[in-house]
């Protein structure tokens, strides 16, 4: 895919439905974010969404659609320089081992999730 990875910083009204409305904009375009962080700041909420490489036109359209939502006050787009695909493998990512430990320590109640043991 052409384009660079990107980060969307969204300031919106702190409402129970706000995160779902914003993430729905991604789901409608079949975009799975790399990471999503959220922090409540009084009557507003700040969401930071990290995206894998995405075409500039698709990113601009996504930002405009989010800006059109009534709950959104501001959307800032930051484009990052693309890293070579071979630079990071999933096993090399920080926190990977910790995540695996947490999965083993707290088995899922969901019968569709299978616990893995090393």
mmCIF file of C-alpha atoms in Angstrom:
data_model
loop_
_atom_site.group_PDB
_atom_site.id
_atom_site.type_symbol
_atom_site.label_atom_id
_atom_site.label_comp_id
_atom_site.label_asym_id
_atom_site.label_seq_id
_atom_site.Cartn_x
_atom_site.Cartn_y
_atom_site.Cartn_z
ATOM 1 C CA UNK A 1 0.000 0.000 0.000
ATOM 2 C CA UNK A 2 1.322 3.444 -0.833
ATOM 3 C CA UNK A 3 1.347 6.250 1.678
ATOM 4 C CA UNK A 4 2.797 6.646 5.120
ATOM 5 C CA UNK A 5 1.629 5.466 8.505
ATOM 6 C CA UNK A 6 -0.372 8.106 10.304
ATOM 7 C CA UNK A 7 -1.768 9.236 13.613
ATOM 8 C CA UNK A 8 -5.161 10.836 14.116
ATOM 9 C CA UNK A 9 -5.601 12.951 17.241
ATOM 10 C CA UNK A 10 -9.284 13.530 17.858
ATOM 11 C CA UNK A 11 -10.849 15.836 20.445
ATOM 12 C CA UNK A 12 -14.529 15.096 20.960
ATOM 13 C CA UNK A 13 -17.386 15.401 23.428
ATOM 14 C CA UNK A 14 -17.098 12.943 26.311
ATOM 15 C CA UNK A 15 -20.145 10.811 25.599
ATOM 16 C CA UNK A 16 -20.530 7.059 26.056
ATOM 17 C CA UNK A 17 -21.099 6.620 22.306
ATOM 18 C CA UNK A 18 -18.212 8.779 21.097
ATOM 19 C CA UNK A 19 -15.505 6.063 20.890
ATOM 20 C CA UNK A 20 -17.871 3.747 19.016
ATOM 21 C CA UNK A 21 -18.851 6.475 16.548
ATOM 22 C CA UNK A 22 -15.223 7.273 15.811
ATOM 23 C CA UNK A 23 -14.080 3.661 15.520
ATOM 24 C CA UNK A 24 -17.082 2.927 13.295
ATOM 25 C CA UNK A 25 -15.609 5.341 10.744
ATOM 26 C CA UNK A 26 -12.565 3.063 10.590
ATOM 27 C CA UNK A 27 -14.623 -0.129 10.468
ATOM 28 C CA UNK A 28 -16.697 1.165 7.538
ATOM 29 C CA UNK A 29 -13.456 1.454 5.557
ATOM 30 C CA UNK A 30 -12.063 -1.906 6.755
ATOM 31 C CA UNK A 31 -9.209 -0.146 8.589
ATOM 32 C CA UNK A 32 -7.855 -1.870 11.683
ATOM 33 C CA UNK A 33 -5.860 0.634 13.770
ATOM 34 C CA UNK A 34 -2.422 -0.316 15.078
ATOM 35 C CA UNK A 35 -3.232 1.303 18.443
ATOM 36 C CA UNK A 36 -5.964 3.402 20.036
ATOM 37 C CA UNK A 37 -5.546 5.398 23.235
ATOM 38 C CA UNK A 38 -8.196 7.457 24.945
ATOM 39 C CA UNK A 39 -8.126 9.945 27.797
ATOM 40 C CA UNK A 40 -11.007 11.868 29.299
ATOM 41 C CA UNK A 41 -10.364 15.551 29.919
ATOM 42 C CA UNK A 42 -13.355 17.035 31.730
ATOM 43 C CA UNK A 43 -16.275 17.169 29.315
ATOM 44 C CA UNK A 44 -14.042 16.194 26.356
ATOM 45 C CA UNK A 45 -12.238 13.018 25.346
ATOM 46 C CA UNK A 46 -8.919 12.772 23.459
ATOM 47 C CA UNK A 47 -8.478 9.757 21.173
ATOM 48 C CA UNK A 48 -5.186 9.001 19.457
ATOM 49 C CA UNK A 49 -5.405 6.457 16.665
ATOM 50 C CA UNK A 50 -2.237 4.973 15.130
ATOM 51 C CA UNK A 51 -2.727 3.665 11.596
ATOM 52 C CA UNK A 52 -0.637 1.406 9.386
ATOM 53 C CA UNK A 53 0.450 2.864 6.030
ATOM 54 C CA UNK A 54 -2.566 4.386 4.317
ATOM 55 C CA UNK A 55 -2.989 6.299 1.063
ATOM 56 C CA UNK A 56 -3.052 10.079 1.489
ATOM 57 C CA UNK A 57 -6.477 10.394 -0.160
ATOM 58 C CA UNK A 58 -7.977 7.725 2.103
ATOM 59 C CA UNK A 59 -6.513 9.397 5.188
ATOM 60 C CA UNK A 60 -7.849 12.817 4.159
ATOM 61 C CA UNK A 61 -11.310 11.353 3.524
ATOM 62 C CA UNK A 62 -11.281 9.560 6.892
ATOM 63 C CA UNK A 63 -10.316 12.761 8.720
ATOM 64 C CA UNK A 64 -13.059 14.736 6.930
ATOM 65 C CA UNK A 65 -15.689 12.109 7.800
ATOM 66 C CA UNK A 66 -14.648 12.251 11.451
ATOM 67 C CA UNK A 67 -14.768 16.056 11.430
ATOM 68 C CA UNK A 68 -18.335 15.843 10.129
ATOM 69 C CA UNK A 69 -19.489 14.012 13.273
ATOM 70 C CA UNK A 70 -21.383 16.335 15.632
ATOM 71 C CA UNK A 71 -19.413 15.119 18.693
ATOM 72 C CA UNK A 72 -16.020 15.944 17.138
ATOM 73 C CA UNK A 73 -14.394 19.290 17.956
ATOM 74 C CA UNK A 74 -11.015 18.736 16.263
ATOM 75 C CA UNK A 75 -9.127 16.172 14.173
ATOM 76 C CA UNK A 76 -5.372 16.515 13.670
ATOM 77 C CA UNK A 77 -3.523 14.315 11.199
ATOM 78 C CA UNK A 78 0.166 13.469 11.537
ATOM 79 C CA UNK A 79 1.824 11.506 8.737
ATOM 80 C CA UNK A 80 4.877 9.438 9.665
ATOM 81 C CA UNK A 81 7.660 8.360 7.365
ATOM 82 C CA UNK A 82 7.182 4.773 6.276
ATOM 83 C CA UNK A 83 9.512 2.212 7.843
ATOM 84 C CA UNK A 84 10.761 -0.767 5.861
ATOM 85 C CA UNK A 85 8.390 -3.704 6.344
ATOM 86 C CA UNK A 86 11.200 -5.977 7.578
ATOM 87 C CA UNK A 87 12.230 -3.587 10.340
ATOM 88 C CA UNK A 88 9.835 -4.961 12.972
ATOM 89 C CA UNK A 89 8.447 -8.440 13.380
ATOM 90 C CA UNK A 90 5.572 -9.055 15.814
ATOM 91 C CA UNK A 91 7.870 -10.969 18.195
ATOM 92 C CA UNK A 92 10.196 -7.943 18.379
ATOM 93 C CA UNK A 93 7.527 -5.499 19.481
ATOM 94 C CA UNK A 94 7.840 -4.192 23.054
ATOM 95 C CA UNK A 95 5.294 -5.682 25.439
ATOM 96 C CA UNK A 96 4.756 -8.817 23.365
ATOM 97 C CA UNK A 97 6.088 -11.187 26.039
ATOM 98 C CA UNK A 98 4.157 -9.372 28.752
ATOM 99 C CA UNK A 99 0.963 -9.674 26.723
ATOM 100 C CA UNK A 100 1.514 -13.421 26.377
ATOM 101 C CA UNK A 101 2.059 -13.765 30.139
ATOM 102 C CA UNK A 102 -1.157 -11.869 30.827
ATOM 103 C CA UNK A 103 -3.063 -14.189 28.492
ATOM 104 C CA UNK A 104 -1.779 -17.262 30.345
ATOM 105 C CA UNK A 105 -2.412 -15.745 33.784
ATOM 106 C CA UNK A 106 -6.029 -14.802 33.036
ATOM 107 C CA UNK A 107 -7.770 -17.407 30.870
ATOM 108 C CA UNK A 108 -10.597 -16.079 28.769
ATOM 109 C CA UNK A 109 -14.198 -16.805 29.695
ATOM 110 C CA UNK A 110 -15.019 -16.761 25.981
ATOM 111 C CA UNK A 111 -15.269 -20.369 24.721
ATOM 112 C CA UNK A 112 -14.098 -19.235 21.265
ATOM 113 C CA UNK A 113 -10.750 -18.011 22.621
ATOM 114 C CA UNK A 114 -8.180 -20.768 23.012
ATOM 115 C CA UNK A 115 -5.490 -20.396 25.641
ATOM 116 C CA UNK A 116 -1.951 -20.990 24.406
ATOM 117 C CA UNK A 117 0.824 -22.463 26.524
ATOM 118 C CA UNK A 118 4.533 -22.297 25.732
#
